[in-house]
Each structure stands twice: as structure tokens, then as C-alpha cells.
């Protein structure tokens, strides 16, 4: 399973970005897809995730500003980020708990940089 993330970039505070992450490979189903981020000098943290039935989780720091969604047909997860703050600057990684013919595993994308200027 490969995850390809895109959509990062440089934006001013208050602006918006939309991240996308597409999973490919011999996938039977994906039970959970998520976005994590890691800022310089900090540990990686979970930002948001979404189950296959649409249940979502958001970190307190992004509630009301970020929205996670997924397209099951495309095995793609999105993260709409509004009202961005400099504190949101980080490398964003997508993840997927996928069931393949080899069994269930956790997979990670390569990361996409998000930089928010003040």
C-alpha cells in the first residue's frame, strides 16, 4: 500500500489549505484514515482521523478550523484547514489502517510541508 500526500505549501495566517492523500495498492478496505503532524523539535501528533463509517476525531487545537473527509471510492482522505495559525506549521503525514491480502497494517505517506507565516 502506498500513500501519496499533496496540497501543502506556504500560506499567511488566517488562510486555508486543503491536503489530499490517496492510497493505492491491493486494498480490500481501509478502516481508518488520518492526518498527523510534526513540528520542528516536537513529537508527531494526531490531528484528525476518520473511520470507514464516517466517525471523526479532532485534536483540541484544530477543532472548528480543520475538517477531515474521505472518498471511499478513491481511497482518498482530505484535510481542509481554515483559519490557519503559525502554530499549525509542521510536516503533515497521512496514515491508513488498511486490510490487504497480506493482512491488516498501518501505512504512512511521505509527508507534506505546511508553513503558516504571521
Short mmCIF file of N, CA and C in Angstrom, two decimals:
data_model
loop_
_atom_site.label_atom_id
_atom_site.label_comp_id
_atom_site.label_asym_id
_atom_site.label_seq_id
_atom_site.Cartn_x
_atom_site.Cartn_y
_atom_site.Cartn_z
N UNK A 1 0.86 -1.18 0.00
CA UNK A 1 0.00 0.00 0.00
C UNK A 1 0.89 1.24 0.00
N UNK A 2 0.59 2.17 -0.87
CA UNK A 2 1.32 3.44 -0.93
C UNK A 2 0.35 4.58 -0.70
N UNK A 3 0.80 5.56 0.08
CA UNK A 3 0.01 6.75 0.34
C UNK A 3 0.75 7.95 -0.24
N UNK A 4 0.06 8.72 -1.05
CA UNK A 4 0.64 9.89 -1.71
C UNK A 4 -0.09 11.13 -1.23
N UNK A 5 0.63 11.96 -0.48
CA UNK A 5 0.04 13.18 0.06
C UNK A 5 0.40 14.37 -0.81
N UNK A 6 -0.49 15.34 -0.85
CA UNK A 6 -0.24 16.57 -1.61
C UNK A 6 -1.06 17.70 -1.01
N UNK A 7 -0.73 18.92 -1.43
CA UNK A 7 -1.53 20.07 -1.03
C UNK A 7 -0.88 21.00 -0.04
N UNK A 8 0.29 20.66 0.46
CA UNK A 8 0.96 21.55 1.39
C UNK A 8 1.48 22.79 0.69
N UNK A 9 1.98 23.73 1.50
CA UNK A 9 2.53 24.94 0.93
C UNK A 9 2.69 26.02 1.96
N UNK A 10 2.92 27.23 1.46
CA UNK A 10 3.10 28.41 2.30
C UNK A 10 1.85 29.27 2.23
N UNK A 11 1.34 29.65 3.39
CA UNK A 11 0.13 30.46 3.45
C UNK A 11 0.25 31.45 4.59
N UNK A 12 -0.41 32.58 4.47
CA UNK A 12 -0.42 33.55 5.56
C UNK A 12 -1.42 33.14 6.64
N UNK A 13 -1.17 33.61 7.83
CA UNK A 13 -2.09 33.33 8.93
C UNK A 13 -3.50 33.78 8.55
N UNK A 14 -4.46 32.94 8.90
CA UNK A 14 -5.84 33.20 8.52
C UNK A 14 -6.26 32.57 7.21
N UNK A 15 -5.29 32.07 6.48
CA UNK A 15 -5.57 31.46 5.19
C UNK A 15 -6.00 30.00 5.30
N UNK A 16 -6.15 29.37 4.13
CA UNK A 16 -6.63 27.99 4.07
C UNK A 16 -5.77 27.15 3.14
N UNK A 17 -5.73 25.88 3.45
CA UNK A 17 -5.11 24.89 2.58
C UNK A 17 -5.94 23.62 2.64
N UNK A 18 -5.85 22.83 1.57
CA UNK A 18 -6.52 21.53 1.54
C UNK A 18 -5.51 20.45 1.20
N UNK A 19 -5.34 19.53 2.11
CA UNK A 19 -4.44 18.41 1.89
C UNK A 19 -5.21 17.21 1.36
N UNK A 20 -4.56 16.46 0.50
CA UNK A 20 -5.15 15.23 -0.04
C UNK A 20 -4.16 14.09 0.15
N UNK A 21 -4.69 12.90 0.31
CA UNK A 21 -3.83 11.72 0.43
C UNK A 21 -4.55 10.53 -0.20
N UNK A 22 -3.95 9.99 -1.24
CA UNK A 22 -4.56 8.87 -1.95
C UNK A 22 -3.80 7.58 -1.66
N UNK A 23 -4.53 6.55 -1.32
CA UNK A 23 -3.94 5.23 -1.07
C UNK A 23 -4.10 4.36 -2.31
N UNK A 24 -3.05 3.64 -2.63
CA UNK A 24 -3.10 2.75 -3.78
C UNK A 24 -2.47 1.41 -3.42
N UNK A 25 -2.84 0.39 -4.20
CA UNK A 25 -2.32 -0.94 -3.94
C UNK A 25 -3.46 -1.94 -3.87
N UNK A 26 -3.13 -3.14 -3.47
CA UNK A 26 -4.14 -4.20 -3.39
C UNK A 26 -4.87 -4.11 -2.05
N UNK A 27 -5.80 -3.17 -2.01
CA UNK A 27 -6.50 -2.85 -0.76
C UNK A 27 -7.89 -3.45 -0.77
N UNK A 28 -8.22 -4.18 0.27
CA UNK A 28 -9.58 -4.70 0.42
C UNK A 28 -10.48 -3.62 1.03
N UNK A 29 -10.00 -3.02 2.12
CA UNK A 29 -10.73 -1.91 2.73
C UNK A 29 -9.78 -1.16 3.67
N UNK A 30 -10.17 0.07 3.95
CA UNK A 30 -9.39 0.91 4.86
C UNK A 30 -10.30 1.30 6.01
N UNK A 31 -9.99 0.82 7.20
CA UNK A 31 -10.87 1.06 8.34
C UNK A 31 -10.70 2.47 8.91
N UNK A 32 -9.50 3.01 8.81
CA UNK A 32 -9.23 4.30 9.44
C UNK A 32 -8.20 5.05 8.62
N UNK A 33 -8.49 6.33 8.38
CA UNK A 33 -7.51 7.19 7.72
C UNK A 33 -7.32 8.43 8.58
N UNK A 34 -6.10 8.93 8.61
CA UNK A 34 -5.85 10.06 9.49
C UNK A 34 -4.76 10.98 9.00
N UNK A 35 -4.66 12.10 9.67
CA UNK A 35 -3.61 13.09 9.43
C UNK A 35 -2.89 13.34 10.75
N UNK A 36 -1.58 13.36 10.66
CA UNK A 36 -0.73 13.65 11.80
C UNK A 36 0.21 14.79 11.40
N UNK A 37 0.84 15.41 12.37
CA UNK A 37 1.80 16.45 12.03
C UNK A 37 2.96 16.44 13.02
N UNK A 38 4.08 16.93 12.52
CA UNK A 38 5.26 17.02 13.36
C UNK A 38 5.95 18.33 13.10
N UNK A 39 5.99 19.16 14.13
CA UNK A 39 6.67 20.44 14.05
C UNK A 39 8.13 20.26 14.50
N UNK A 40 9.00 21.16 14.07
CA UNK A 40 10.41 21.04 14.47
C UNK A 40 10.58 20.99 15.98
N UNK A 41 11.32 19.99 16.45
CA UNK A 41 11.58 19.86 17.87
C UNK A 41 10.44 19.28 18.69
N UNK A 42 9.37 18.88 18.00
CA UNK A 42 8.22 18.34 18.72
C UNK A 42 7.92 16.92 18.24
N UNK A 43 7.17 16.20 19.05
CA UNK A 43 6.77 14.85 18.68
C UNK A 43 5.62 14.90 17.67
N UNK A 44 5.51 13.82 16.90
CA UNK A 44 4.39 13.73 15.97
C UNK A 44 3.09 13.61 16.76
N UNK A 45 2.07 14.31 16.28
CA UNK A 45 0.79 14.28 16.97
C UNK A 45 -0.33 14.01 15.99
N UNK A 46 -1.39 13.37 16.49
CA UNK A 46 -2.56 13.12 15.68
C UNK A 46 -3.37 14.41 15.56
N UNK A 47 -3.70 14.78 14.34
CA UNK A 47 -4.50 15.97 14.08
C UNK A 47 -5.98 15.61 13.96
N UNK A 48 -6.27 14.62 13.13
CA UNK A 48 -7.65 14.20 12.91
C UNK A 48 -7.64 12.83 12.25
N UNK A 49 -8.71 12.08 12.50
CA UNK A 49 -8.87 10.82 11.78
C UNK A 49 -10.34 10.55 11.53
N UNK A 50 -10.59 9.60 10.61
CA UNK A 50 -11.96 9.30 10.21
C UNK A 50 -12.07 7.81 9.93
N UNK A 51 -13.11 7.19 10.47
CA UNK A 51 -13.33 5.77 10.28
C UNK A 51 -14.07 5.51 8.97
N UNK A 52 -14.24 4.23 8.65
CA UNK A 52 -14.91 3.91 7.40
C UNK A 52 -16.41 4.20 7.47
N UNK A 53 -16.95 4.38 8.66
CA UNK A 53 -18.37 4.75 8.76
C UNK A 53 -18.55 6.25 8.98
N UNK A 54 -17.45 7.01 8.90
CA UNK A 54 -17.54 8.45 8.94
C UNK A 54 -17.36 9.10 10.29
N UNK A 55 -17.09 8.33 11.31
CA UNK A 55 -16.84 8.92 12.63
C UNK A 55 -15.49 9.64 12.61
N UNK A 56 -15.47 10.81 13.21
CA UNK A 56 -14.26 11.63 13.17
C UNK A 56 -13.74 11.95 14.57
N UNK A 57 -12.45 12.24 14.61
CA UNK A 57 -11.77 12.72 15.81
C UNK A 57 -10.93 13.91 15.41
N UNK A 58 -10.90 14.93 16.27
CA UNK A 58 -10.05 16.09 16.05
C UNK A 58 -9.28 16.41 17.33
N UNK A 59 -8.04 16.79 17.16
CA UNK A 59 -7.28 17.32 18.28
C UNK A 59 -7.92 18.65 18.71
N UNK A 60 -7.85 18.94 19.99
CA UNK A 60 -8.47 20.16 20.50
C UNK A 60 -7.94 21.40 19.79
N UNK A 61 -6.69 21.38 19.41
CA UNK A 61 -6.07 22.57 18.82
C UNK A 61 -6.60 22.90 17.44
N UNK A 62 -7.29 21.96 16.79
CA UNK A 62 -7.77 22.21 15.43
C UNK A 62 -9.29 22.16 15.32
N UNK A 63 -9.98 21.84 16.40
CA UNK A 63 -11.44 21.76 16.35
C UNK A 63 -12.03 23.09 15.91
N UNK A 64 -12.99 23.00 14.99
CA UNK A 64 -13.64 24.19 14.48
C UNK A 64 -12.91 24.86 13.34
N UNK A 65 -11.68 24.44 13.08
CA UNK A 65 -10.89 25.04 11.99
C UNK A 65 -10.58 24.03 10.89
N UNK A 66 -10.35 22.78 11.26
CA UNK A 66 -10.00 21.74 10.29
C UNK A 66 -11.18 20.79 10.11
N UNK A 67 -11.31 20.26 8.90
CA UNK A 67 -12.33 19.27 8.61
C UNK A 67 -11.70 18.12 7.83
N UNK A 68 -11.90 16.91 8.33
CA UNK A 68 -11.40 15.72 7.65
C UNK A 68 -12.56 15.04 6.93
N UNK A 69 -12.27 14.52 5.75
CA UNK A 69 -13.29 13.81 4.98
C UNK A 69 -12.59 12.75 4.14
N UNK A 70 -13.36 11.84 3.59
CA UNK A 70 -12.75 10.81 2.76
C UNK A 70 -13.69 10.40 1.64
N UNK A 71 -13.06 9.95 0.56
CA UNK A 71 -13.76 9.43 -0.59
C UNK A 71 -13.43 7.94 -0.66
N UNK A 72 -14.41 7.12 -0.32
CA UNK A 72 -14.15 5.68 -0.25
C UNK A 72 -13.80 5.10 -1.63
N UNK A 73 -14.48 5.58 -2.64
CA UNK A 73 -14.26 5.04 -3.99
C UNK A 73 -12.84 5.29 -4.46
N UNK A 74 -12.25 6.41 -4.01
CA UNK A 74 -10.91 6.79 -4.43
C UNK A 74 -9.86 6.45 -3.38
N UNK A 75 -10.28 5.87 -2.26
CA UNK A 75 -9.34 5.60 -1.15
C UNK A 75 -8.52 6.83 -0.81
N UNK A 76 -9.20 7.95 -0.72
CA UNK A 76 -8.55 9.24 -0.52
C UNK A 76 -9.11 9.93 0.72
N UNK A 77 -8.23 10.55 1.48
CA UNK A 77 -8.62 11.33 2.64
C UNK A 77 -8.18 12.77 2.42
N UNK A 78 -9.00 13.68 2.89
CA UNK A 78 -8.74 15.11 2.73
C UNK A 78 -8.69 15.77 4.11
N UNK A 79 -7.95 16.88 4.16
CA UNK A 79 -7.95 17.70 5.37
C UNK A 79 -8.09 19.15 4.92
N UNK A 80 -9.26 19.71 5.16
CA UNK A 80 -9.49 21.13 4.87
C UNK A 80 -9.08 21.92 6.09
N UNK A 81 -8.12 22.81 5.90
CA UNK A 81 -7.58 23.59 7.01
C UNK A 81 -7.89 25.06 6.80
N UNK A 82 -8.70 25.61 7.67
CA UNK A 82 -9.08 27.02 7.61
C UNK A 82 -8.53 27.77 8.82
N UNK A 83 -8.54 29.07 8.73
CA UNK A 83 -8.06 29.92 9.83
C UNK A 83 -6.70 29.44 10.34
N UNK A 84 -5.81 29.21 9.44
CA UNK A 84 -4.50 28.66 9.81
C UNK A 84 -3.73 29.64 10.68
N UNK A 85 -2.98 29.07 11.59
CA UNK A 85 -2.17 29.84 12.54
C UNK A 85 -0.70 29.43 12.38
N UNK A 86 0.22 30.30 12.76
CA UNK A 86 1.64 29.92 12.68
C UNK A 86 1.94 28.62 13.44
N UNK A 87 1.18 28.37 14.49
CA UNK A 87 1.38 27.14 15.28
C UNK A 87 1.02 25.88 14.51
N UNK A 88 0.34 26.03 13.38
CA UNK A 88 -0.01 24.87 12.54
C UNK A 88 1.15 24.47 11.62
N UNK A 89 2.20 25.25 11.61
CA UNK A 89 3.35 24.93 10.77
C UNK A 89 3.96 23.60 11.18
N UNK A 90 4.07 22.69 10.22
CA UNK A 90 4.58 21.35 10.50
C UNK A 90 4.63 20.56 9.20
N UNK A 91 5.24 19.40 9.29
CA UNK A 91 5.11 18.42 8.20
C UNK A 91 3.89 17.56 8.54
N UNK A 92 2.99 17.46 7.59
CA UNK A 92 1.75 16.72 7.78
C UNK A 92 1.87 15.36 7.09
N UNK A 93 1.52 14.32 7.82
CA UNK A 93 1.59 12.96 7.32
C UNK A 93 0.20 12.33 7.34
N UNK A 94 -0.13 11.59 6.29
CA UNK A 94 -1.37 10.85 6.30
C UNK A 94 -1.07 9.39 6.67
N UNK A 95 -2.10 8.74 7.18
CA UNK A 95 -1.95 7.35 7.58
C UNK A 95 -3.22 6.58 7.24
N UNK A 96 -3.05 5.28 7.13
CA UNK A 96 -4.20 4.43 6.84
C UNK A 96 -4.03 3.06 7.50
N UNK A 97 -5.09 2.60 8.13
CA UNK A 97 -5.15 1.22 8.62
C UNK A 97 -5.87 0.42 7.54
N UNK A 98 -5.10 -0.34 6.77
CA UNK A 98 -5.65 -0.99 5.59
C UNK A 98 -5.61 -2.50 5.71
N UNK A 99 -6.61 -3.11 5.12
CA UNK A 99 -6.69 -4.58 5.06
C UNK A 99 -6.37 -5.00 3.63
N UNK A 100 -5.30 -5.75 3.49
CA UNK A 100 -4.89 -6.23 2.17
C UNK A 100 -4.82 -7.75 2.21
N UNK A 101 -4.42 -8.36 1.13
CA UNK A 101 -4.34 -9.82 1.11
C UNK A 101 -3.26 -10.34 2.04
N UNK A 102 -2.37 -9.43 2.48
CA UNK A 102 -1.32 -9.82 3.42
C UNK A 102 -1.75 -9.63 4.86
N UNK A 103 -2.95 -9.10 5.05
CA UNK A 103 -3.43 -8.84 6.40
C UNK A 103 -3.62 -7.35 6.63
N UNK A 104 -3.81 -7.00 7.89
CA UNK A 104 -4.05 -5.61 8.25
C UNK A 104 -2.75 -4.93 8.68
N UNK A 105 -2.55 -3.71 8.22
CA UNK A 105 -1.34 -3.00 8.59
C UNK A 105 -1.54 -1.51 8.62
N UNK A 106 -0.60 -0.81 9.24
CA UNK A 106 -0.59 0.65 9.29
C UNK A 106 0.37 1.17 8.24
N UNK A 107 -0.10 2.13 7.46
CA UNK A 107 0.71 2.67 6.37
C UNK A 107 0.78 4.18 6.50
N UNK A 108 1.91 4.75 6.05
CA UNK A 108 2.15 6.18 6.18
C UNK A 108 2.57 6.79 4.85
N UNK A 109 2.13 8.03 4.64
CA UNK A 109 2.57 8.79 3.48
C UNK A 109 3.91 9.46 3.75
N UNK A 110 4.42 10.15 2.75
CA UNK A 110 5.76 10.71 2.82
C UNK A 110 5.81 12.06 3.52
N UNK A 111 4.69 12.68 3.78
CA UNK A 111 4.69 13.97 4.44
C UNK A 111 4.64 15.13 3.46
N UNK A 112 3.93 16.15 3.85
CA UNK A 112 3.85 17.38 3.05
C UNK A 112 3.99 18.57 3.99
N UNK A 113 4.83 19.52 3.61
CA UNK A 113 5.13 20.67 4.47
C UNK A 113 4.03 21.71 4.40
N UNK A 114 3.59 22.15 5.57
CA UNK A 114 2.67 23.28 5.69
C UNK A 114 3.36 24.36 6.51
N UNK A 115 3.48 25.54 5.93
CA UNK A 115 4.12 26.66 6.60
C UNK A 115 3.14 27.82 6.64
N UNK A 116 2.88 28.32 7.84
CA UNK A 116 1.95 29.43 8.02
C UNK A 116 2.75 30.63 8.53
N UNK A 117 2.76 31.69 7.77
CA UNK A 117 3.51 32.88 8.14
C UNK A 117 2.61 33.86 8.90
N UNK A 118 3.23 34.57 9.83
CA UNK A 118 2.45 35.52 10.64
C UNK A 118 2.41 36.89 10.01
#
